[in-house]
């Protein structure tokens, strides 16, 4: 039942945006005055469960819930508990999520009880004032409280930081020492040209090749074959005893090994983060109580998965490479 795309890649990783809403407004991700999807357009939790289940039956082994901020979706823990049955059966190897950490203090223990072993927490600075400035609405103390709760519940945490020139580039060494010092890996990510925002991404963009060269003045970085199922390339950091990952969609894309597709909260399947081509799965989902139409629609979509993306950030390219925001696609 494995899903194989036109380039021989096995699709075993599904990222599901359970909501486009978020309680932050990070400047590189959203405009401050965002127009969110009407709630009537969103799939119900039962429909999301059914869709995910079909993907698991078709060979998906890793399922990541994203947003927006997934933990602001009403009753999202019911969905997570339902999906955990695939962990119990052995059909699913990992159920995880990416979060901004704002709601973790409420849900960390229940996430662990549902079989979630590790999560990603997005955190771009350890400075409370800078954190509030870049998230517009967020408070660092609340996120730190959530991280404490998650670690107390036994969840393994990876910190994700978007590298932003002139904002946190000089702070990355401090974030690395802090994260590794608490037993958390750090992954740094290049900003991506998705959706209209209030800022100029050309001013924000920091190639990670440059960041790595700067880090190597302070740290001994050794490339390792470690993988978590995603696109990060990892190094061991001798001075901290931890790991550092680099996600480089702009300078060194990872398309040749892409095993992922993304499902939005409206039932749209994007076969590539950086392309506009998509498949509507909501219609076949609702057209029949059986899953044959849905399964056929998924097969047709996987058969169109492109070789890679066409992200560009430069002074001559004023428009985003794709019009939709990351929060719609699933960050």
CSV table of N, CA and C in Angstrom, one decimal, residues 27-30 162-164 189-197 199-206 247-251 253-254 272-276 309-327 329:
chain,number,residue,atom,x,y,z
A,27,UNK,N,6.2,37.9,12.9
A,27,UNK,CA,6.3,38.8,11.8
A,27,UNK,C,6.8,38.2,10.5
A,28,UNK,N,7.5,37.1,10.5
A,28,UNK,CA,8.0,36.4,9.3
A,28,UNK,C,7.0,35.5,8.7
A,29,UNK,N,5.9,35.2,9.5
A,29,UNK,CA,4.9,34.2,9.1
A,29,UNK,C,3.6,34.8,8.7
A,30,UNK,N,3.1,35.8,9.5
A,30,UNK,CA,1.8,36.3,9.3
A,30,UNK,C,1.8,37.8,9.2
A,162,UNK,N,13.8,30.2,13.5
A,162,UNK,CA,14.0,30.7,12.2
A,162,UNK,C,15.1,31.8,12.3
A,163,UNK,N,16.1,31.6,11.5
A,163,UNK,CA,17.3,32.5,11.6
A,163,UNK,C,16.9,33.8,10.8
A,164,UNK,N,17.0,34.9,11.5
A,164,UNK,CA,16.6,36.2,10.9
A,164,UNK,C,17.7,37.2,11.1
A,189,UNK,N,16.3,27.4,10.9
A,189,UNK,CA,15.6,27.3,9.6
A,189,UNK,C,15.7,28.6,8.9
A,190,UNK,N,15.9,28.5,7.6
A,190,UNK,CA,15.9,29.7,6.7
A,190,UNK,C,14.5,30.1,6.5
A,191,UNK,N,14.3,31.5,6.6
A,191,UNK,CA,12.9,32.0,6.3
A,191,UNK,C,12.5,31.7,4.9
A,192,UNK,N,11.2,31.4,4.6
A,192,UNK,CA,10.7,31.0,3.3
A,192,UNK,C,9.7,32.0,2.8
A,193,UNK,N,9.7,32.2,1.5
A,193,UNK,CA,8.9,33.2,0.8
A,193,UNK,C,7.5,32.7,0.6
A,194,UNK,N,6.7,32.7,1.7
A,194,UNK,CA,5.3,32.2,1.7
A,194,UNK,C,4.3,33.3,2.2
A,195,UNK,N,3.4,33.7,1.4
A,195,UNK,CA,2.4,34.7,1.8
A,195,UNK,C,2.9,36.1,2.0
A,196,UNK,N,2.0,37.0,1.9
A,196,UNK,CA,2.3,38.4,2.1
A,196,UNK,C,2.4,38.7,3.6
A,197,UNK,N,3.5,39.4,4.0
A,197,UNK,CA,3.6,39.8,5.4
A,197,UNK,C,4.0,41.3,5.4
A,199,UNK,N,6.7,42.7,6.7
A,199,UNK,CA,8.1,42.9,6.7
A,199,UNK,C,8.7,42.6,5.3
A,200,UNK,N,9.9,43.0,5.0
A,200,UNK,CA,10.6,42.6,3.8
A,200,UNK,C,11.5,41.4,4.1
A,201,UNK,N,11.2,40.3,3.4
A,201,UNK,CA,11.9,39.1,3.7
A,201,UNK,C,13.4,39.2,3.2
A,202,UNK,N,13.6,40.0,2.2
A,202,UNK,CA,15.0,40.2,1.8
A,202,UNK,C,15.9,40.7,2.9
A,203,UNK,N,15.3,41.6,3.8
A,203,UNK,CA,16.0,42.1,4.9
A,203,UNK,C,16.1,41.0,6.0
A,204,UNK,N,15.2,40.1,6.1
A,204,UNK,CA,15.2,39.1,7.1
A,204,UNK,C,16.1,37.9,6.8
A,205,UNK,N,16.3,37.6,5.5
A,205,UNK,CA,16.9,36.4,5.1
A,205,UNK,C,18.3,36.2,5.4
A,206,UNK,N,18.7,35.1,6.1
A,206,UNK,CA,20.0,34.8,6.5
A,206,UNK,C,20.4,33.4,6.0
A,247,UNK,N,17.9,23.5,8.5
A,247,UNK,CA,16.9,23.3,7.4
A,247,UNK,C,17.1,24.4,6.4
A,248,UNK,N,17.5,24.1,5.2
A,248,UNK,CA,18.0,25.0,4.2
A,248,UNK,C,17.2,25.0,2.9
A,249,UNK,N,15.9,25.4,2.9
A,249,UNK,CA,15.1,25.3,1.7
A,249,UNK,C,15.6,26.3,0.6
A,250,UNK,N,16.4,27.3,1.0
A,250,UNK,CA,16.8,28.3,0.1
A,250,UNK,C,18.2,28.0,-0.5
A,251,UNK,N,19.2,27.7,0.4
A,251,UNK,CA,20.6,27.6,-0.1
A,251,UNK,C,20.9,26.1,-0.5
A,253,UNK,N,18.5,22.9,-1.0
A,253,UNK,CA,17.2,22.2,-0.7
A,253,UNK,C,17.3,20.7,-0.5
A,254,UNK,N,16.3,20.2,0.0
A,254,UNK,CA,16.3,18.8,0.5
A,254,UNK,C,15.3,18.0,-0.3
A,272,UNK,N,3.8,19.6,-2.4
A,272,UNK,CA,5.1,20.3,-2.2
A,272,UNK,C,4.8,21.6,-1.5
A,273,UNK,N,5.6,21.9,-0.4
A,273,UNK,CA,5.4,23.1,0.3
A,273,UNK,C,5.6,24.4,-0.6
A,274,UNK,N,6.5,24.3,-1.6
A,274,UNK,CA,6.9,25.4,-2.4
A,274,UNK,C,6.2,25.5,-3.7
A,275,UNK,N,5.2,24.7,-3.9
A,275,UNK,CA,4.4,24.8,-5.2
A,275,UNK,C,2.9,25.0,-4.9
A,276,UNK,N,2.2,25.6,-5.9
A,276,UNK,CA,0.8,25.9,-5.7
A,276,UNK,C,-0.1,24.7,-6.0
A,309,UNK,N,10.9,22.4,-5.1
A,309,UNK,CA,10.2,23.7,-5.1
A,309,UNK,C,11.1,24.7,-5.8
A,310,UNK,N,10.5,26.0,-5.9
A,310,UNK,CA,11.2,27.0,-6.6
A,310,UNK,C,11.3,28.3,-5.8
A,311,UNK,N,11.6,28.1,-4.5
A,311,UNK,CA,11.7,29.3,-3.6
A,311,UNK,C,12.8,30.2,-4.1
A,312,UNK,N,12.5,31.5,-4.0
A,312,UNK,CA,13.5,32.6,-4.4
A,312,UNK,C,13.3,33.7,-3.4
A,313,UNK,N,14.3,34.3,-2.8
A,313,UNK,CA,14.3,35.5,-2.1
A,313,UNK,C,15.4,36.4,-2.6
A,314,UNK,N,15.1,37.5,-3.3
A,314,UNK,CA,16.1,38.5,-3.7
A,314,UNK,C,15.4,39.8,-4.0
A,315,UNK,N,16.2,40.8,-4.2
A,315,UNK,CA,15.6,42.2,-4.4
A,315,UNK,C,14.8,42.3,-5.7
A,316,UNK,N,15.0,41.4,-6.7
A,316,UNK,CA,14.3,41.5,-7.9
A,316,UNK,C,12.9,40.7,-7.8
A,317,UNK,N,12.8,39.9,-6.8
A,317,UNK,CA,11.5,39.1,-6.6
A,317,UNK,C,10.7,39.6,-5.5
A,318,UNK,N,9.8,40.5,-5.8
A,318,UNK,CA,9.1,41.2,-4.7
A,318,UNK,C,7.9,40.4,-4.2
A,319,UNK,N,7.4,39.4,-5.0
A,319,UNK,CA,6.3,38.7,-4.6
A,319,UNK,C,6.7,37.4,-3.9
A,320,UNK,N,5.9,36.8,-3.0
A,320,UNK,CA,6.2,35.5,-2.4
A,320,UNK,C,6.2,34.4,-3.4
A,321,UNK,N,7.0,33.4,-3.3
A,321,UNK,CA,7.0,32.3,-4.2
A,321,UNK,C,5.7,31.6,-4.3
A,322,UNK,N,5.0,31.5,-3.1
A,322,UNK,CA,3.7,31.0,-3.1
A,322,UNK,C,2.8,32.0,-2.3
A,323,UNK,N,1.5,32.1,-2.7
A,323,UNK,CA,0.7,33.2,-2.1
A,323,UNK,C,0.2,32.8,-0.7
A,324,UNK,N,0.1,31.5,-0.4
A,324,UNK,CA,-0.5,31.1,0.8
A,324,UNK,C,0.5,31.3,2.0
A,325,UNK,N,0.0,31.6,3.2
A,325,UNK,CA,0.9,31.6,4.3
A,325,UNK,C,1.2,30.3,4.9
A,326,UNK,N,2.3,30.2,5.5
A,326,UNK,CA,2.7,28.9,6.1
A,326,UNK,C,1.7,28.4,7.1
A,327,UNK,N,1.0,29.3,7.8
A,327,UNK,CA,0.0,28.9,8.7
A,327,UNK,C,-1.2,28.2,8.1
A,329,UNK,N,-0.8,26.3,5.2
A,329,UNK,CA,-0.2,25.0,4.7
A,329,UNK,C,0.1,24.0,5.8
